[in-house]
Amino acid sequence: MVPEQQDAGASTPTSSPGGERTSVVIVGAGPAGLTLANLLHAEGVPCVLLEAESRELIEALPRAGFLEEWAVRALERRGLAGPGLLGAEAQGDCEFRMDGTRHVFRYGELSGNRHIVYPQQFLVTDLVRAFADEAGGDVRFGAGDVEVHGIRTDRPSVSYTDAETGQQRTVACDFVAGCDGARGSSRAAIPEGGVEIFRHDLGVGWLALLAEAPPSAERVVFGLHPQGFAAHMARGPQVTRYYLECPPGDSPDNWPHERVWSELRTRLGARDAPPLNEGEVVERRVLDMHNYVVEPMTYGRLHLAGDAAHLVAPVAAKGMNLALNDALLLADAFRAYYREGDESGLEGYSDACLRRVWQYQDFNRWVSEIVHGPSSGDPFKAGTAAARLRRMTRSAKAGRAVAGLYIGSDADH
Ligand SMILES: Cc1cc2nc3c(=O)[nH]c(=O)nc-3n(C[C@H](O)[C@H](O)[C@H](O)COP(=O)(O)OP(=O)(O)OC[C@H]3O[C@@H](n4cnc5c(N)ncnc54)[C@H](O)[C@@H]3O)c2cc1C
């Protein structure tokens, strides 16, 4: 499967003080890396999980909040859904507000599936506990200078600086799983031209806000407004995520408390809509909204998973779900390899993931054109956005198709 020559461009550690060996080194303890680590450990496949940050930081970092039902059921089947996740609130409606009118989209009824509202940091906390505390898995937090070596050989390795001793260590392995997100280092081990990266820029920024305030609606609300898009999403009984479209590269300092709430009130306003519950804004950051896909997701003995392989701007809440899908497929492929010597899963891993990736990218872009249409300054884009919204909320047939794409399914797996 893997050519046995050394990569011209890839560095190879010459000495490895404290050198050791495992089957799979997983770089990055996000949803993808942690899911994979738990599943490999459960299968008896030795693995080492390297994470650049501290446990405290990753367990507190708020990002995603909506899991698709198929993903939760897949975690549950593999014993990775804790009581918090299984007891979390399910949502099957969202609401679009435009020109003062509310349009409710009942995608749960239309598709038979719903979103589970579970903040990403809760899932990460559950998965760290399951791997490190309950299963006794090997996770090394605070790993610095992580570098992947020799991925075109049958003896790859990963070097890093140990957080406690400051010493450089190297772990030799059969495979590396690059689960280190959009800014990780594992992808850098692939030489120029080894994979292609396809990018798509949405041309807008989103100011991502977390407010210490109860949700103001029982569902996700998308405000389509000439001044810019806005969104409301529950993150728990006392915490709400809001988004405000802004120029790309805008500074969060341009958005003081008063301006944030005034824009949210305007852009999310509609007849008969209850007022927003306001509260302190505890997180403010600007996201440059772009997408990318790395093809293929495998290079030699490096398999990328999650945001390391594809970024989906958080328009339709897809990124964490894709990360979980990759981890499930990669775990299945490793199980077949280590149990039966069957390499077909690893060989087909990239294609299997990319089917769902491109489907979600396409849907994300379609929704993005709706939510950014009215603020585009282009009456043609605003008109087509309004037409799509009418079609999906008034025609059951069109609505069912959109609902299926919004919530995903096992069939995409
Ligand atoms: C504001 C916001 C809202 C979102 N909302 C949603 C949503 O509602 N639903 C949804 O599905 N998705 C959502 N997403 C996307 C989702 O958060 C990501 O897709 C998801 O985190 C990807 O998981 P991952 O495991 O691939 O990567 P990450 O979660 O990024 O984890 C990567 C890990 O690798 C570590 N790391 C990085 N570099 C290194 C290195 N060199 N060495 C070792 N470790 C390293 C990082 O510290 C991190 O812990 C949102 C994203 C944002 C920013």
Tab-separated table of C-alpha atoms and ligand atoms in Angstrom:
chain	number	residue	atom	x	y	z
A	1	MET	CA	0.000	0.000	0.000
A	2	VAL	CA	2.783	2.411	0.877
A	3	PRO	CA	5.984	2.896	-1.088
A	4	GLU	CA	8.999	2.208	1.062
A	5	GLN	CA	11.207	5.090	-0.004
A	6	GLN	CA	11.885	8.181	2.082
A	7	ASP	CA	10.265	11.435	1.038
A	8	ALA	CA	12.745	13.870	-0.382
A	9	GLY	CA	11.048	16.772	1.391
A	10	ALA	CA	9.995	15.065	4.607
A	11	SER	CA	12.318	15.370	7.600
A	12	THR	CA	13.300	12.259	9.513
A	13	PRO	CA	14.399	12.466	13.135
A	14	THR	CA	17.948	11.198	13.484
A	15	SER	CA	17.857	10.624	17.223
A	16	SER	CA	14.888	9.875	19.365
A	17	PRO	CA	15.622	10.271	23.045
A	18	GLY	CA	12.825	8.514	24.872
A	19	GLY	CA	11.876	7.002	21.485
A	20	GLU	CA	8.905	4.691	21.604
A	21	ARG	CA	6.515	2.938	19.286
A	22	THR	CA	2.754	2.659	18.907
A	23	SER	CA	0.353	1.689	16.143
A	24	VAL	CA	-1.354	5.047	15.503
A	25	VAL	CA	-0.327	8.530	16.603
A	26	ILE	CA	-3.323	10.851	16.637
A	27	VAL	CA	-2.483	14.545	16.441
A	28	GLY	CA	-5.174	16.782	17.990
A	29	ALA	CA	-7.773	16.128	20.688
A	30	GLY	CA	-10.823	17.764	19.136
A	31	PRO	CA	-14.023	15.862	18.350
A	32	ALA	CA	-12.296	13.943	15.517
A	33	GLY	CA	-9.129	12.932	17.399
A	34	LEU	CA	-10.899	12.047	20.625
A	35	THR	CA	-13.546	9.945	18.908
A	36	LEU	CA	-10.885	8.068	16.971
A	37	ALA	CA	-8.723	7.577	20.087
A	38	ASN	CA	-11.631	6.136	22.066
A	39	LEU	CA	-12.638	3.776	19.262
A	40	LEU	CA	-9.091	2.533	18.630
A	41	HIS	CA	-8.486	1.982	22.323
A	42	ALA	CA	-11.742	0.021	22.600
A	43	GLU	CA	-10.542	-2.187	19.713
A	44	GLY	CA	-7.208	-2.798	21.421
A	45	VAL	CA	-5.264	-0.820	18.796
A	46	PRO	CA	-2.438	0.982	20.634
A	47	CYS	CA	-2.486	4.717	20.056
A	48	VAL	CA	-0.990	7.910	21.447
A	49	LEU	CA	-2.991	11.137	21.348
A	50	LEU	CA	-0.947	14.365	21.192
A	51	GLU	CA	-2.700	17.654	21.981
A	52	ALA	CA	-1.023	21.048	21.819
A	53	GLU	CA	-3.240	22.709	24.412
A	54	SER	CA	-4.002	21.942	28.053
A	55	ARG	CA	-6.915	19.747	29.094
A	56	GLU	CA	-8.506	22.715	30.879
A	57	LEU	CA	-8.439	24.834	27.724
A	58	ILE	CA	-9.945	22.317	25.310
A	59	GLU	CA	-12.672	21.405	27.817
A	60	ALA	CA	-13.719	25.060	28.036
A	61	LEU	CA	-13.487	26.187	24.402
A	62	PRO	CA	-16.962	27.053	23.047
A	63	ARG	CA	-17.452	26.467	19.325
A	64	ALA	CA	-20.134	24.219	17.834
A	65	GLY	CA	-23.413	23.343	19.464
A	66	PHE	CA	-25.573	21.332	17.076
A	67	LEU	CA	-25.070	17.638	16.442
A	68	GLU	CA	-27.025	15.808	13.774
A	69	GLU	CA	-29.121	12.948	15.101
A	70	TRP	CA	-27.359	10.264	12.998
A	71	ALA	CA	-24.029	11.297	14.543
A	72	VAL	CA	-25.362	11.025	18.082
A	73	ARG	CA	-26.854	7.611	17.335
A	74	ALA	CA	-23.516	6.489	15.844
A	75	LEU	CA	-21.703	7.588	19.030
A	76	GLU	CA	-24.370	5.863	21.122
A	77	ARG	CA	-23.969	2.574	19.216
A	78	ARG	CA	-20.247	2.671	19.969
A	79	GLY	CA	-20.741	3.440	23.676
A	80	LEU	CA	-19.498	7.028	23.342
A	81	ALA	CA	-22.680	8.969	24.122
A	82	GLY	CA	-22.785	9.886	27.798
A	83	PRO	CA	-25.883	10.772	29.806
A	84	GLY	CA	-25.428	14.495	29.090
A	85	LEU	CA	-25.555	13.963	25.330
A	86	LEU	CA	-28.372	11.412	25.470
A	87	GLY	CA	-30.439	13.726	27.667
A	88	ALA	CA	-29.734	16.872	25.651
A	89	GLU	CA	-32.507	18.891	24.044
A	90	ALA	CA	-33.491	18.017	20.476
A	91	GLN	CA	-34.560	20.682	17.971
A	92	GLY	CA	-36.391	20.154	14.713
A	93	ASP	CA	-37.514	23.673	13.754
A	94	CYS	CA	-35.692	26.769	12.658
A	95	GLU	CA	-37.037	30.146	11.743
A	96	PHE	CA	-36.135	32.662	9.059
A	97	ARG	CA	-37.091	36.313	9.588
A	98	MET	CA	-37.251	38.579	6.580
A	99	ASP	CA	-39.077	41.865	5.880
A	100	GLY	CA	-40.672	41.674	9.347
A	101	THR	CA	-42.191	38.224	8.627
A	102	ARG	CA	-41.427	34.930	10.370
A	103	HIS	CA	-41.078	31.741	8.294
A	104	VAL	CA	-40.799	28.558	10.357
A	105	PHE	CA	-39.073	25.601	8.692
A	106	ARG	CA	-40.106	22.322	10.355
A	107	TYR	CA	-37.241	20.167	9.151
A	108	GLY	CA	-37.651	17.664	11.992
A	109	GLU	CA	-41.203	16.822	10.934
A	110	LEU	CA	-40.205	16.771	7.268
A	111	SER	CA	-37.156	14.526	7.682
A	112	GLY	CA	-37.898	12.533	10.845
A	113	ASN	CA	-34.558	13.660	12.315
A	114	ARG	CA	-33.496	16.486	14.575
A	115	HIS	CA	-30.469	18.339	15.907
A	116	ILE	CA	-29.208	17.621	19.394
A	117	VAL	CA	-28.129	20.806	21.183
A	118	TYR	CA	-24.877	19.906	22.917
A	119	PRO	CA	-22.032	22.428	23.133
A	120	GLN	CA	-18.788	21.145	21.626
A	121	GLN	CA	-16.837	21.635	24.873
A	122	PHE	CA	-19.255	19.271	26.655
A	123	LEU	CA	-18.653	16.588	24.016
A	124	VAL	CA	-14.888	17.135	24.232
A	125	THR	CA	-15.051	16.884	28.043
A	126	ASP	CA	-17.034	13.626	27.824
A	127	LEU	CA	-14.621	12.119	25.294
A	128	VAL	CA	-11.488	13.142	27.237
A	129	ARG	CA	-12.958	11.614	30.401
A	130	ALA	CA	-13.865	8.394	28.563
A	131	PHE	CA	-10.400	8.049	27.018
A	132	ALA	CA	-8.047	9.365	29.708
A	133	ASP	CA	-9.858	8.683	32.996
A	134	GLU	CA	-12.085	5.683	32.290
A	135	ALA	CA	-10.170	3.720	29.631
A	136	GLY	CA	-6.661	4.739	30.751
A	137	GLY	CA	-5.760	5.935	27.235
A	138	ASP	CA	-2.464	7.698	26.502
A	139	VAL	CA	-3.108	11.401	25.900
A	140	ARG	CA	-0.331	13.966	26.176
A	141	PHE	CA	-1.516	17.538	26.647
A	142	GLY	CA	0.619	20.615	26.019
A	143	ALA	CA	2.649	18.838	23.315
A	144	GLY	CA	4.770	21.521	21.619
A	145	ASP	CA	6.466	21.689	18.213
A	146	VAL	CA	4.528	18.702	16.904
A	147	GLU	CA	5.994	17.492	13.596
A	148	VAL	CA	5.066	14.520	11.470
A	149	HIS	CA	7.865	12.657	9.651
A	150	GLY	CA	8.318	9.946	7.043
A	151	ILE	CA	4.703	9.602	5.938
A	152	ARG	CA	5.704	8.075	2.587
A	153	THR	CA	7.603	5.336	4.376
A	154	ASP	CA	6.304	2.381	6.374
A	155	ARG	CA	7.950	3.873	9.489
A	156	PRO	CA	6.384	7.281	10.076
A	157	SER	CA	6.895	9.065	13.373
A	158	VAL	CA	5.790	12.155	15.227
A	159	SER	CA	8.119	14.333	17.278
A	160	TYR	CA	7.058	16.830	19.918
A	161	THR	CA	8.324	18.715	22.939
A	162	ASP	CA	7.135	17.262	26.223
A	163	ALA	CA	5.190	19.855	28.284
A	164	GLU	CA	6.626	18.733	31.626
A	165	THR	CA	10.276	18.036	30.835
A	166	GLY	CA	10.811	20.325	27.852
A	167	GLN	CA	12.544	17.372	26.128
A	168	GLN	CA	11.993	16.431	22.509
A	169	ARG	CA	10.370	13.036	22.159
A	170	THR	CA	9.562	10.912	19.150
A	171	VAL	CA	6.875	8.291	18.768
A	172	ALA	CA	7.304	5.868	15.877
A	173	CYS	CA	4.106	4.363	14.482
A	174	ASP	CA	2.408	2.581	11.603
A	175	PHE	CA	0.058	5.471	10.797
A	176	VAL	CA	-0.559	9.101	11.714
A	177	ALA	CA	-4.072	10.512	12.027
A	178	GLY	CA	-3.963	14.267	11.460
A	179	CYS	CA	-6.902	15.540	13.511
A	180	ASP	CA	-5.374	18.890	14.442
A	181	GLY	CA	-7.939	21.242	12.949
A	182	ALA	CA	-7.598	24.067	10.452
A	183	ARG	CA	-4.374	25.466	11.947
A	184	GLY	CA	-2.606	22.235	12.853
A	185	SER	CA	0.804	21.027	11.712
A	186	SER	CA	0.152	17.526	10.384
A	187	ARG	CA	-0.914	18.719	6.922
A	188	ALA	CA	2.420	20.530	6.623
A	189	ALA	CA	4.140	17.114	6.366
A	190	ILE	CA	2.608	16.670	2.911
A	191	PRO	CA	5.023	17.954	0.259
A	192	GLU	CA	3.954	20.604	-2.249
A	193	GLY	CA	1.663	19.028	-4.845
A	194	GLY	CA	0.990	15.920	-2.748
A	195	VAL	CA	-2.664	16.864	-2.340
A	196	GLU	CA	-4.898	19.571	-3.770
A	197	ILE	CA	-6.672	22.135	-1.629
A	198	PHE	CA	-9.873	23.605	-3.061
A	199	ARG	CA	-10.946	26.863	-1.401
A	200	HIS	CA	-14.103	28.910	-1.521
A	201	ASP	CA	-14.401	32.314	0.121
A	202	LEU	CA	-17.863	33.542	1.112
A	203	GLY	CA	-16.650	37.160	0.967
A	204	VAL	CA	-18.139	38.074	4.351
A	205	GLY	CA	-17.144	37.968	8.018
A	206	TRP	CA	-19.283	36.830	10.900
A	207	LEU	CA	-18.954	38.271	14.365
A	208	ALA	CA	-19.413	35.212	16.623
A	209	LEU	CA	-20.811	36.140	20.017
A	210	LEU	CA	-21.612	34.208	23.154
A	211	ALA	CA	-24.028	35.936	25.486
A	212	GLU	CA	-24.763	35.067	29.077
A	213	ALA	CA	-28.474	35.274	28.440
A	214	PRO	CA	-31.244	32.696	28.107
A	215	PRO	CA	-32.269	31.917	24.525
A	216	SER	CA	-34.882	34.307	23.146
A	217	ALA	CA	-36.662	31.727	21.004
A	218	GLU	CA	-37.213	28.006	21.246
A	219	ARG	CA	-35.441	27.427	17.954
A	220	VAL	CA	-32.577	28.649	15.771
A	221	VAL	CA	-33.459	32.007	14.210
A	222	PHE	CA	-31.863	33.364	11.022
A	223	GLY	CA	-32.391	37.090	10.393
A	224	LEU	CA	-32.118	38.023	6.709
A	225	HIS	CA	-31.715	41.778	6.566
A	226	PRO	CA	-30.294	44.436	4.206
A	227	GLN	CA	-27.929	45.554	7.017
A	228	GLY	CA	-26.512	42.031	7.246
A	229	PHE	CA	-27.361	38.540	8.358
A	230	ALA	CA	-27.863	37.686	12.060
A	231	ALA	CA	-28.516	34.420	13.881
A	232	HIS	CA	-29.643	33.192	17.271
A	233	MET	CA	-28.821	29.685	18.574
A	234	ALA	CA	-29.387	28.207	22.030
A	235	ARG	CA	-26.306	26.825	23.748
A	236	GLY	CA	-27.970	25.997	27.070
A	237	PRO	CA	-30.568	27.454	29.441
A	238	GLN	CA	-28.410	30.487	30.272
A	239	VAL	CA	-26.142	30.828	27.229
A	240	THR	CA	-26.956	31.881	23.664
A	241	ARG	CA	-24.776	32.102	20.588
A	242	TYR	CA	-25.426	34.995	18.221
A	243	TYR	CA	-23.853	35.851	14.896
A	244	LEU	CA	-23.743	39.187	13.068
A	245	GLU	CA	-22.505	39.490	9.507
A	246	CYS	CA	-19.669	42.044	9.306
A	247	PRO	CA	-16.960	42.973	6.820
A	248	PRO	CA	-14.251	40.288	6.510
A	249	GLY	CA	-11.304	41.118	8.779
A	250	ASP	CA	-13.409	43.463	10.954
A	251	SER	CA	-12.193	43.956	14.518
A	252	PRO	CA	-14.303	42.756	17.463
A	253	ASP	CA	-13.372	46.102	19.086
A	254	ASN	CA	-15.701	47.769	16.583
A	255	TRP	CA	-18.599	45.962	18.259
A	256	PRO	CA	-19.249	47.349	21.742
A	257	HIS	CA	-22.168	46.033	23.809
A	258	GLU	CA	-24.694	48.678	22.668
A	259	ARG	CA	-23.931	48.229	18.966
A	260	VAL	CA	-24.159	44.436	19.205
A	261	TRP	CA	-27.582	44.435	20.815
A	262	SER	CA	-28.943	47.238	18.633
A	263	GLU	CA	-27.936	45.346	15.444
A	264	LEU	CA	-29.288	42.065	16.785
A	265	ARG	CA	-32.628	43.702	17.612
A	266	THR	CA	-32.841	45.233	14.126
A	267	ARG	CA	-31.715	42.204	12.107
A	268	LEU	CA	-33.656	39.606	14.114
A	269	GLY	CA	-36.763	41.774	14.479
A	270	ALA	CA	-40.130	40.619	13.136
A	271	ARG	CA	-43.818	41.176	13.820
A	272	ASP	CA	-44.982	39.174	16.879
A	273	ALA	CA	-41.408	38.127	17.708
A	274	PRO	CA	-40.653	38.270	21.440
A	275	PRO	CA	-37.925	40.748	22.472
A	276	LEU	CA	-34.371	39.444	22.779
A	277	ASN	CA	-33.109	38.468	26.231
A	278	GLU	CA	-30.007	40.599	26.526
A	279	GLY	CA	-26.981	39.793	28.635
A	280	GLU	CA	-23.247	40.217	28.906
A	281	VAL	CA	-21.306	39.252	25.788
A	282	VAL	CA	-18.552	36.924	27.026
A	283	GLU	CA	-17.021	35.983	23.663
A	284	ARG	CA	-16.592	38.147	20.571
A	285	ARG	CA	-14.542	37.056	17.591
A	286	VAL	CA	-14.621	37.609	13.863
A	287	LEU	CA	-14.682	34.568	11.579
A	288	ASP	CA	-13.577	35.020	7.984
A	289	MET	CA	-16.134	32.861	6.334
A	290	HIS	CA	-14.464	30.418	3.977
A	291	ASN	CA	-14.512	26.755	3.095
A	292	TYR	CA	-11.872	24.342	1.839
A	293	VAL	CA	-11.496	20.694	0.948
A	294	VAL	CA	-8.216	18.720	0.848
A	295	GLU	CA	-8.192	15.993	-1.808
A	296	PRO	CA	-7.333	13.255	-1.179
A	297	MET	CA	-7.530	13.174	2.611
A	298	THR	CA	-4.772	10.554	2.704
A	299	TYR	CA	-1.116	10.985	1.792
A	300	GLY	CA	1.062	7.920	2.331
A	301	ARG	CA	0.553	6.902	5.946
A	302	LEU	CA	-1.015	10.201	7.025
A	303	HIS	CA	-4.811	10.244	7.158
A	304	LEU	CA	-6.418	13.642	7.740
A	305	ALA	CA	-9.734	13.930	9.571
A	306	GLY	CA	-12.069	16.785	10.524
A	307	ASP	CA	-11.138	20.432	9.993
A	308	ALA	CA	-7.583	19.414	9.070
A	309	ALA	CA	-9.099	17.977	5.884
A	310	HIS	CA	-12.044	20.295	5.243
A	311	LEU	CA	-13.400	23.498	6.659
A	312	VAL	CA	-17.082	24.348	6.414
A	313	ALA	CA	-17.996	27.875	7.522
A	314	PRO	CA	-20.543	27.478	10.338
A	315	VAL	CA	-23.589	28.523	8.239
A	316	ALA	CA	-25.455	25.212	8.476
A	317	ALA	CA	-23.730	23.682	11.551
A	318	LYS	CA	-21.855	20.996	9.625
A	319	GLY	CA	-18.177	21.007	10.721
A	320	MET	CA	-18.298	18.959	13.911
A	321	ASN	CA	-20.623	16.432	12.289
A	322	LEU	CA	-18.193	15.932	9.421
A	323	ALA	CA	-15.326	15.559	11.914
A	324	LEU	CA	-17.239	12.774	13.664
A	325	ASN	CA	-18.065	11.083	10.371
A	326	ASP	CA	-14.383	11.000	9.402
A	327	ALA	CA	-13.382	9.613	12.807
A	328	LEU	CA	-15.989	6.837	12.599
A	329	LEU	CA	-14.876	5.829	9.102
A	330	LEU	CA	-11.190	5.954	9.997
A	331	ALA	CA	-11.754	3.866	13.125
A	332	ASP	CA	-13.622	1.252	11.049
A	333	ALA	CA	-10.792	1.211	8.519
A	334	PHE	CA	-8.113	0.755	11.201
A	335	ARG	CA	-10.134	-1.993	12.854
A	336	ALA	CA	-10.331	-3.930	9.567
A	337	TYR	CA	-6.607	-3.406	9.007
A	338	TYR	CA	-5.463	-4.509	12.454
A	339	ARG	CA	-7.991	-7.310	12.903
A	340	GLU	CA	-8.046	-8.828	9.437
A	341	GLY	CA	-5.161	-7.240	7.580
A	342	ASP	CA	-7.758	-5.734	5.256
A	343	GLU	CA	-6.369	-2.540	3.719
A	344	SER	CA	-9.416	-1.677	1.610
A	345	GLY	CA	-10.972	0.561	4.282
A	346	LEU	CA	-7.831	2.670	4.573
A	347	GLU	CA	-7.471	2.808	0.810
A	348	GLY	CA	-11.095	3.908	0.410
A	349	TYR	CA	-11.131	6.199	3.459
A	350	SER	CA	-10.704	9.480	1.590
A	351	ASP	CA	-13.356	8.746	-1.042
A	352	ALA	CA	-15.808	7.545	1.606
A	353	CYS	CA	-15.410	10.766	3.631
A	354	LEU	CA	-15.425	13.088	0.642
A	355	ARG	CA	-18.878	11.940	-0.452
A	356	ARG	CA	-20.434	13.491	2.654
A	357	VAL	CA	-17.954	16.394	2.665
A	358	TRP	CA	-18.912	17.632	-0.800
A	359	GLN	CA	-22.620	17.123	-0.123
A	360	TYR	CA	-22.356	19.254	3.033
A	361	GLN	CA	-20.180	21.873	1.311
A	362	ASP	CA	-22.767	22.190	-1.435
A	363	PHE	CA	-25.637	22.553	1.030
A	364	ASN	CA	-23.684	25.039	3.124
A	365	ARG	CA	-23.098	27.190	0.072
A	366	TRP	CA	-26.768	26.989	-0.936
A	367	VAL	CA	-27.876	28.157	2.527
A	368	SER	CA	-25.176	30.819	2.539
A	369	GLU	CA	-26.635	32.304	-0.648
A	370	ILE	CA	-30.029	32.554	1.056
A	371	VAL	CA	-28.861	34.124	4.309
A	372	HIS	CA	-26.483	36.600	2.656
A	373	GLY	CA	-28.775	37.448	-0.297
A	374	PRO	CA	-30.650	40.400	1.213
A	375	SER	CA	-27.435	42.091	2.425
A	376	SER	CA	-25.475	41.469	-0.790
A	377	GLY	CA	-26.501	44.806	-2.314
A	378	ASP	CA	-27.519	42.833	-5.416
A	379	PRO	CA	-31.309	42.778	-6.012
A	380	PHE	CA	-30.917	39.643	-8.144
A	381	LYS	CA	-29.300	37.700	-5.264
A	382	ALA	CA	-31.884	39.071	-2.831
A	383	GLY	CA	-34.687	37.962	-5.178
A	384	THR	CA	-33.395	34.418	-5.601
A	385	ALA	CA	-32.806	34.135	-1.832
A	386	ALA	CA	-36.449	35.087	-1.189
A	387	ALA	CA	-37.621	32.600	-3.833
A	388	ARG	CA	-35.664	29.742	-2.196
A	389	LEU	CA	-37.046	30.639	1.208
A	390	ARG	CA	-40.632	30.662	-0.068
A	391	ARG	CA	-40.141	27.356	-1.852
A	392	MET	CA	-38.674	25.478	1.105
A	393	THR	CA	-41.201	26.781	3.642
A	394	ARG	CA	-44.324	26.525	1.458
A	395	SER	CA	-43.807	23.387	-0.640
A	396	ALA	CA	-43.689	20.162	1.383
A	397	LYS	CA	-41.845	18.402	-1.446
A	398	ALA	CA	-39.140	21.068	-1.682
A	399	GLY	CA	-39.061	21.337	2.112
A	400	ARG	CA	-38.448	17.606	2.507
A	401	ALA	CA	-35.460	17.723	0.183
A	402	VAL	CA	-33.944	20.690	2.038
A	403	ALA	CA	-34.691	19.138	5.437
A	404	GLY	CA	-32.863	15.939	4.473
A	405	LEU	CA	-29.780	17.916	3.523
A	406	TYR	CA	-29.928	20.159	6.599
A	407	ILE	CA	-30.040	17.293	9.081
A	408	GLY	CA	-28.010	14.679	7.165
A	409	SER	CA	-28.558	10.960	7.553
A	410	ASP	CA	-26.835	7.612	7.861
A	411	ALA	CA	-27.281	7.267	4.119
A	412	ASP	CA	-24.634	9.968	3.624
A	413	HIS	CA	-22.229	7.839	5.617
B	1	LIG	C1	-17.980	29.743	16.151
B	1	LIG	C2	-18.107	28.352	15.582
B	1	LIG	C3	-19.335	27.684	15.625
B	1	LIG	C4	-19.468	26.409	15.105
B	1	LIG	N1	-20.692	25.786	15.147
B	1	LIG	C5	-20.828	24.523	14.677
B	1	LIG	C6	-22.058	23.777	14.842
B	1	LIG	O1	-23.042	24.259	15.421
B	1	LIG	N2	-22.109	22.496	14.375
B	1	LIG	C7	-21.027	21.908	13.781
B	1	LIG	O2	-21.122	20.747	13.350
B	1	LIG	N3	-19.840	22.560	13.640
B	1	LIG	C8	-19.712	23.843	14.079
B	1	LIG	N4	-18.502	24.482	14.005
B	1	LIG	C9	-17.332	23.770	13.434
B	1	LIG	C10	-16.673	22.847	14.476
B	1	LIG	O3	-16.350	23.575	15.645
B	1	LIG	C11	-15.431	22.212	13.869
B	1	LIG	O4	-15.738	21.697	12.609
B	1	LIG	C12	-14.882	21.088	14.766
B	1	LIG	O5	-14.274	21.634	15.918
B	1	LIG	C13	-13.845	20.240	14.022
B	1	LIG	O6	-13.339	19.260	14.899
B	1	LIG	P1	-11.852	18.695	14.713
B	1	LIG	O7	-11.689	17.650	15.742
B	1	LIG	O8	-11.618	18.387	13.298
B	1	LIG	O9	-10.896	19.944	14.994
B	1	LIG	P2	-10.741	20.870	16.264
B	1	LIG	O10	-11.983	20.896	17.078
B	1	LIG	O11	-10.213	22.163	15.742
B	1	LIG	O12	-9.633	20.143	17.132
B	1	LIG	C14	-8.277	20.144	16.745
B	1	LIG	C15	-7.425	19.941	17.988
B	1	LIG	O13	-6.076	19.853	17.573
B	1	LIG	C16	-5.268	20.637	18.432
B	1	LIG	N5	-4.076	21.045	17.690
B	1	LIG	C17	-3.926	22.038	16.773
B	1	LIG	N6	-2.690	22.056	16.308
B	1	LIG	C18	-2.020	21.057	16.911
B	1	LIG	C19	-0.698	20.582	16.823
B	1	LIG	N7	0.200	21.128	16.003
B	1	LIG	N8	-0.340	19.531	17.595
B	1	LIG	C20	-1.233	18.940	18.426
B	1	LIG	N9	-2.509	19.360	18.562
B	1	LIG	C21	-2.894	20.405	17.793
B	1	LIG	C22	-6.159	21.803	18.814
B	1	LIG	O14	-5.727	22.421	20.014
B	1	LIG	C23	-7.514	21.116	18.944
B	1	LIG	O15	-7.737	20.645	20.256
B	1	LIG	C24	-18.335	25.768	14.527
B	1	LIG	C25	-17.096	26.424	14.493
B	1	LIG	C26	-16.981	27.699	15.014
B	1	LIG	C27	-15.628	28.382	14.969
